[in-house]
Short mmCIF file of C-alpha atoms in Angstrom, two decimals:
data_model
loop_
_atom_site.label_atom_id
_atom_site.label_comp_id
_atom_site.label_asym_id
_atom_site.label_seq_id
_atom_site.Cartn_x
_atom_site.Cartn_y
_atom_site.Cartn_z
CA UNK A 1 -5.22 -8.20 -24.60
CA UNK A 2 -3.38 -9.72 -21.91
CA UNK A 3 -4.23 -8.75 -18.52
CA UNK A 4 -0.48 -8.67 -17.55
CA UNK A 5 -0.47 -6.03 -20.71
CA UNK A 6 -2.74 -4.29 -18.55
CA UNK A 7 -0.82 -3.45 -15.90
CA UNK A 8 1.33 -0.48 -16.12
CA UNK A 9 5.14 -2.15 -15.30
CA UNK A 10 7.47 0.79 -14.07
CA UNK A 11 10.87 1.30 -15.70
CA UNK A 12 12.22 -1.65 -13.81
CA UNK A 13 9.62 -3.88 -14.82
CA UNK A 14 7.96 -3.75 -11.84
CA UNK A 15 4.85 -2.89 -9.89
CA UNK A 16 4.04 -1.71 -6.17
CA UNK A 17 1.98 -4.49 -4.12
CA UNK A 18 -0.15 -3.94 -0.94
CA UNK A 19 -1.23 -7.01 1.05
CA UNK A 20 -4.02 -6.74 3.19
CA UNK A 21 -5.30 -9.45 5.34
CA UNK A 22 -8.82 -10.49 4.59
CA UNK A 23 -10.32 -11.70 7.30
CA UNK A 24 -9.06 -8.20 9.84
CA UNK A 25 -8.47 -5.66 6.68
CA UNK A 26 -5.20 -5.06 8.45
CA UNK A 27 -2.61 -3.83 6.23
CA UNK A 28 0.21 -6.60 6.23
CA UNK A 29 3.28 -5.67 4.04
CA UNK A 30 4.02 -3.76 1.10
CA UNK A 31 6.23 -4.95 -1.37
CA UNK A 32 7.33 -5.48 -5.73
CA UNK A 33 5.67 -7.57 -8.56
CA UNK A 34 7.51 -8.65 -11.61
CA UNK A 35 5.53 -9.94 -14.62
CA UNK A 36 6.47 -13.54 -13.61
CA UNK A 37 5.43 -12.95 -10.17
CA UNK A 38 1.92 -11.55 -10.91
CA UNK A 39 1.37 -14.01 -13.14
CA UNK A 40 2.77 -17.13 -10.77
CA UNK A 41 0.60 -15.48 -8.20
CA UNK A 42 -2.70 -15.70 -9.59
CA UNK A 43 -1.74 -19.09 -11.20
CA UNK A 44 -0.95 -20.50 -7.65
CA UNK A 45 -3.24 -18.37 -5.59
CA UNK A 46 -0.33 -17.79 -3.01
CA UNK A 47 1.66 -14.21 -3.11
CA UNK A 48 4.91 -14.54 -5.26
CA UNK A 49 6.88 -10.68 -5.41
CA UNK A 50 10.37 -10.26 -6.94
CA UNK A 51 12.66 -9.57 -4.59
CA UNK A 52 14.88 -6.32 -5.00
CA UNK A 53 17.62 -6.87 -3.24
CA UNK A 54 18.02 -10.59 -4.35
CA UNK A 55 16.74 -9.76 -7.50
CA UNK A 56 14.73 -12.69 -7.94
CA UNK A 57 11.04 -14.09 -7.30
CA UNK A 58 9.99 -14.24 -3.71
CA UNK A 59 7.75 -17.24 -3.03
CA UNK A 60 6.56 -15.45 0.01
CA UNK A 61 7.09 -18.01 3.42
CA UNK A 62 9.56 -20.79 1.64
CA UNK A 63 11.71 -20.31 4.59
CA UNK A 64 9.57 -19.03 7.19
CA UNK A 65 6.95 -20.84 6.15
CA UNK A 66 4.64 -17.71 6.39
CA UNK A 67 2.51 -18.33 2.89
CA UNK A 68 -0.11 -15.93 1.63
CA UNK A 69 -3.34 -17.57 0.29
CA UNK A 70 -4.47 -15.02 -1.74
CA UNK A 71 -8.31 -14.33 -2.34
CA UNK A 72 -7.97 -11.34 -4.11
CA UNK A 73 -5.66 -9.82 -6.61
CA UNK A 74 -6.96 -5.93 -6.99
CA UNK A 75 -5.81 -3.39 -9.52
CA UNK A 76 -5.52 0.57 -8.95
CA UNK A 77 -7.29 3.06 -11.17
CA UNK A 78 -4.00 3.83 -12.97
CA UNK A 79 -3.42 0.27 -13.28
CA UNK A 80 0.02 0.87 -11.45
CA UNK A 81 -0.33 -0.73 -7.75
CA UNK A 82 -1.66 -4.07 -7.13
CA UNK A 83 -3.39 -4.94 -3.55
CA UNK A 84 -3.88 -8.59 -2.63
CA UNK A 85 -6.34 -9.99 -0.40
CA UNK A 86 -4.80 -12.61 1.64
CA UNK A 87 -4.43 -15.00 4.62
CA UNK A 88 -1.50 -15.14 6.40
CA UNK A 89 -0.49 -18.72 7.36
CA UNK A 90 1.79 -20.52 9.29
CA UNK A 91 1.24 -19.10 12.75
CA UNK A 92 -1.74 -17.92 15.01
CA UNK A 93 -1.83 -14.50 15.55
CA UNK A 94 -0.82 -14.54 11.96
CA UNK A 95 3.18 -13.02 11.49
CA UNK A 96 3.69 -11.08 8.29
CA UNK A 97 6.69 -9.31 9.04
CA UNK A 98 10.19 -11.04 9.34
CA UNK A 99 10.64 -9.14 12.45
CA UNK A 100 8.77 -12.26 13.67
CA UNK A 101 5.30 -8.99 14.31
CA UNK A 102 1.78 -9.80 12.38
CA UNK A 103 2.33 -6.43 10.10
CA UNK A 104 5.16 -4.51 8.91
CA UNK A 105 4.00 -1.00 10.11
CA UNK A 106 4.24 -1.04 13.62
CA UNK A 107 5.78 2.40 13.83
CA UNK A 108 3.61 5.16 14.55
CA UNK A 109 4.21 8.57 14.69
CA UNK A 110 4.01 10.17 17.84
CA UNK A 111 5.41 13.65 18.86
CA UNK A 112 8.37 14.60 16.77
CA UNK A 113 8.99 10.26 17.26
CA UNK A 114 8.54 7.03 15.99
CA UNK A 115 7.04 4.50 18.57
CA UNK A 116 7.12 0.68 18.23
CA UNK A 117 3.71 -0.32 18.64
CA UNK A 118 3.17 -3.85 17.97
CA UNK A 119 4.76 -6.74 19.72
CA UNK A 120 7.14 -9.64 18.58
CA UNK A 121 4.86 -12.65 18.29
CA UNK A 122 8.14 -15.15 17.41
CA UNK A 123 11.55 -14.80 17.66
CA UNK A 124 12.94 -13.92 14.10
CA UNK A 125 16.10 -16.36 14.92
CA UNK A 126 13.46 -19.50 15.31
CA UNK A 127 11.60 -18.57 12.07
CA UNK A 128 14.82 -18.43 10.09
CA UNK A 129 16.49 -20.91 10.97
CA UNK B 1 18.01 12.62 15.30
CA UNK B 2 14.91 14.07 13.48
CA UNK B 3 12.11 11.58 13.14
CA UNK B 4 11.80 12.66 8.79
CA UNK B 5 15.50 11.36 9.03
CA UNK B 6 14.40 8.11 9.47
CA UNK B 7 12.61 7.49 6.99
CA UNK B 8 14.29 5.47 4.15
CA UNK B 9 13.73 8.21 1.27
CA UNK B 10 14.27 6.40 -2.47
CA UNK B 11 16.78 7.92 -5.23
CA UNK B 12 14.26 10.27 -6.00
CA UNK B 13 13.74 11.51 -2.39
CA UNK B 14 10.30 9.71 -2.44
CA UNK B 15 8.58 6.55 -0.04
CA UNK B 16 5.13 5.12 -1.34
CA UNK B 17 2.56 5.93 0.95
CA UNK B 18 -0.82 3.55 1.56
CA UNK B 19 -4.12 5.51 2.43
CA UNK B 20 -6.13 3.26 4.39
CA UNK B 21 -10.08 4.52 5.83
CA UNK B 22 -10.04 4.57 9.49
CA UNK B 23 -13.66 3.53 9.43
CA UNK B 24 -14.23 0.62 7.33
CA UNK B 25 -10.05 -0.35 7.21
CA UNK B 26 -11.05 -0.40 3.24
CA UNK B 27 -7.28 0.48 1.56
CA UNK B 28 -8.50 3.78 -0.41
CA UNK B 29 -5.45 4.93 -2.04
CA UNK B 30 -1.37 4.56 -3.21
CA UNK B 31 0.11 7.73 -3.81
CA UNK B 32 4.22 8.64 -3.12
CA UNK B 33 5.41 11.62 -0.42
CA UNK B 34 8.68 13.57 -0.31
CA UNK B 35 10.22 15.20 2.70
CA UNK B 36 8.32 18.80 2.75
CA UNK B 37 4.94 16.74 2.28
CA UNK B 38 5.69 14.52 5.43
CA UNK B 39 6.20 17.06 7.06
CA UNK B 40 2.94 18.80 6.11
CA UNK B 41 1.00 15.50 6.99
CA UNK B 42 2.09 15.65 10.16
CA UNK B 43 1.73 19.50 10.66
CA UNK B 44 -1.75 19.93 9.37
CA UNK B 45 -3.17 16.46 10.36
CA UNK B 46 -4.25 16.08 6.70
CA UNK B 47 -2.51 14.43 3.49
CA UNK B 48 -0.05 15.97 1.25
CA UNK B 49 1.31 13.96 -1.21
CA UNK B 50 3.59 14.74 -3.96
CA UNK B 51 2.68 14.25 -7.05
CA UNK B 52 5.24 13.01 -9.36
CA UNK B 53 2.92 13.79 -12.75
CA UNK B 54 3.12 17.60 -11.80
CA UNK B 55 6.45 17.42 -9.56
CA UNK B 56 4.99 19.32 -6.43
CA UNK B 57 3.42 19.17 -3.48
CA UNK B 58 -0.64 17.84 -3.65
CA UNK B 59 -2.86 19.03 -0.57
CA UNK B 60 -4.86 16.10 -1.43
CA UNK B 61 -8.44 17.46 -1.84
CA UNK B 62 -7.27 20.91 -3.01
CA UNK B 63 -9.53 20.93 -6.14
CA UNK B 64 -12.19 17.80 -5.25
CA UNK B 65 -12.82 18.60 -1.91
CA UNK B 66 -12.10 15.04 -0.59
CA UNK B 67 -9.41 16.27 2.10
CA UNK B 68 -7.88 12.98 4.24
CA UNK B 69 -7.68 14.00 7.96
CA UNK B 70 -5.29 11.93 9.22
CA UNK B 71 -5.43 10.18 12.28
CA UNK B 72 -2.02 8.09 12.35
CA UNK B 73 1.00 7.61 10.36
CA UNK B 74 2.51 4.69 10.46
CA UNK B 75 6.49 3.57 9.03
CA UNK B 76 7.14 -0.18 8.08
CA UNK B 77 10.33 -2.33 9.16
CA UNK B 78 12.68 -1.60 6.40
CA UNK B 79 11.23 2.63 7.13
CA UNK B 80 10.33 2.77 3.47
CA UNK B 81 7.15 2.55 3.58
CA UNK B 82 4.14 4.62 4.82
CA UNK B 83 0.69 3.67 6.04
CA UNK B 84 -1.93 6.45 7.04
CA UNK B 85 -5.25 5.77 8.81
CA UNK B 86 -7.60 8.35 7.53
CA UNK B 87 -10.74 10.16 7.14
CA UNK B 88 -11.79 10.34 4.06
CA UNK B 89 -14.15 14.11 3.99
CA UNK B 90 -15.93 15.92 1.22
CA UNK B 91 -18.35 13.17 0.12
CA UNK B 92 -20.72 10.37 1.74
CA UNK B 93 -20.44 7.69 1.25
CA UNK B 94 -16.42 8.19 0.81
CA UNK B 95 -14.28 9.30 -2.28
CA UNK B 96 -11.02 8.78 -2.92
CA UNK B 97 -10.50 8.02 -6.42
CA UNK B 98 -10.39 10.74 -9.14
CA UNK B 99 -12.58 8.62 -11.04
CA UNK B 100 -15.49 8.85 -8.49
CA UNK B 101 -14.80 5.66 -6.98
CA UNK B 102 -14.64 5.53 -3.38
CA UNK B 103 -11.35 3.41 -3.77
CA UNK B 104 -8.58 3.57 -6.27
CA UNK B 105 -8.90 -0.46 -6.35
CA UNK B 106 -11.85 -1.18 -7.93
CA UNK B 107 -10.17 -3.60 -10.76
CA UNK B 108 -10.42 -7.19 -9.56
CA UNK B 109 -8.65 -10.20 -11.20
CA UNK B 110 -11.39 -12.71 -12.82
CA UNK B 111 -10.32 -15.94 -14.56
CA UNK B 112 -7.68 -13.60 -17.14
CA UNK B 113 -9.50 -10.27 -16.75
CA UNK B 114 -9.78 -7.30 -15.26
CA UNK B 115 -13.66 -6.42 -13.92
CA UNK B 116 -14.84 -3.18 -12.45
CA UNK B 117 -16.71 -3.96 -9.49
CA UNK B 118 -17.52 -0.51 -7.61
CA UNK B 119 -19.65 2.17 -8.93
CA UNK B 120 -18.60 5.40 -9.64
CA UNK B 121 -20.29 7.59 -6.84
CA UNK B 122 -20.18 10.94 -8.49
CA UNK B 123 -19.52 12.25 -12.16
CA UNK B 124 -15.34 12.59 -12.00
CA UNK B 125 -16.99 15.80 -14.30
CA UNK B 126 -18.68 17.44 -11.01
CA UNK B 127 -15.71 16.76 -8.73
CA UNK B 128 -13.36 18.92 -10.73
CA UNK B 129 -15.09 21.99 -12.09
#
């Protein structure tokens, strides 16, 4: 069987993806896998999702230039949610988010409140230009 | 405006929630919230999830034993997405997976396959009596 057949595609075809950064274990982004993009992944060892609201693949960083080696491609015991092991490239600290911060999830919860806790490493404006 | 208002619930009133271990930073878990349970999170300093399977609320450890205190909860850019930092109780070294695992990801991608590569810790068999 086909290890793509393996993977438990939700009604839209798609599955959930974690990306964790090897080298800290920080967790980077979340985002969606298509087929293609699973597959394109693993083929190119750099992290491919399928972009919802474009509706097409994402080959994470062609305009930021923030690529994802990828080390690892894991698989959940329900084979529904995918985790990648990665490197974030294209800037030291490493920027995953396209709010120009190294992860996504730099609200916390604090007291009823959510709190901004990590700082813009680049201005979004210069990495999209 | 109330922090749960925030957050960017899906058609289904849901957001996908990442479990990561405090400890080790190992991701041990991808399970899906609703309002009431992110609410209960926060409340109790412990995970509730909702489980989609059984369409209620899961005090995550109810049956196992392997409670998450929670030390943070974190909300991604887009507020779609949550991350918690946790301990992971009831069992050392660590369970999270209903299959004895200590993480849920414990499929890794080899050269067109799928391999296992963590040992269960305890019979899935003596976890749920």
């Amino acid at each position: 069987m086909d290890w793509l057949d393996e993977v438990k595609w939700d009604a839209q075809g798609l599955v959930p993806v974690i990306a964790q950064e090897a080298a800290s274990d920080d967790v980077l982004m979340f985002a969606w896998m298509n087929r293609e993009a699973l597959q394109k992944t693993a083929e190119l060892g750099r992290a491919v999702y399928f972009s919802r609201s474009r509706a097409k693949l994402w080959f994470k960083g062609e305009e930021s230039g923030h690529v994802q080696s990828v080390h690892e491609i894991r698989l959940d015991c329900d084979s529904d949610v995918v985790l990648l092991k990665v490197t974030q490239q294209g800037h030291d600290p490493s920027i995953a988010c396209h709010t120009g911060r190294h992860s996504c999830f730099f609200q916390r919860y604090e007291q009823g409140d959510w709190k901004t806790v990590e700082p813009v490493l680049k201005d979004p404006a210069s990495i999209y230009r």
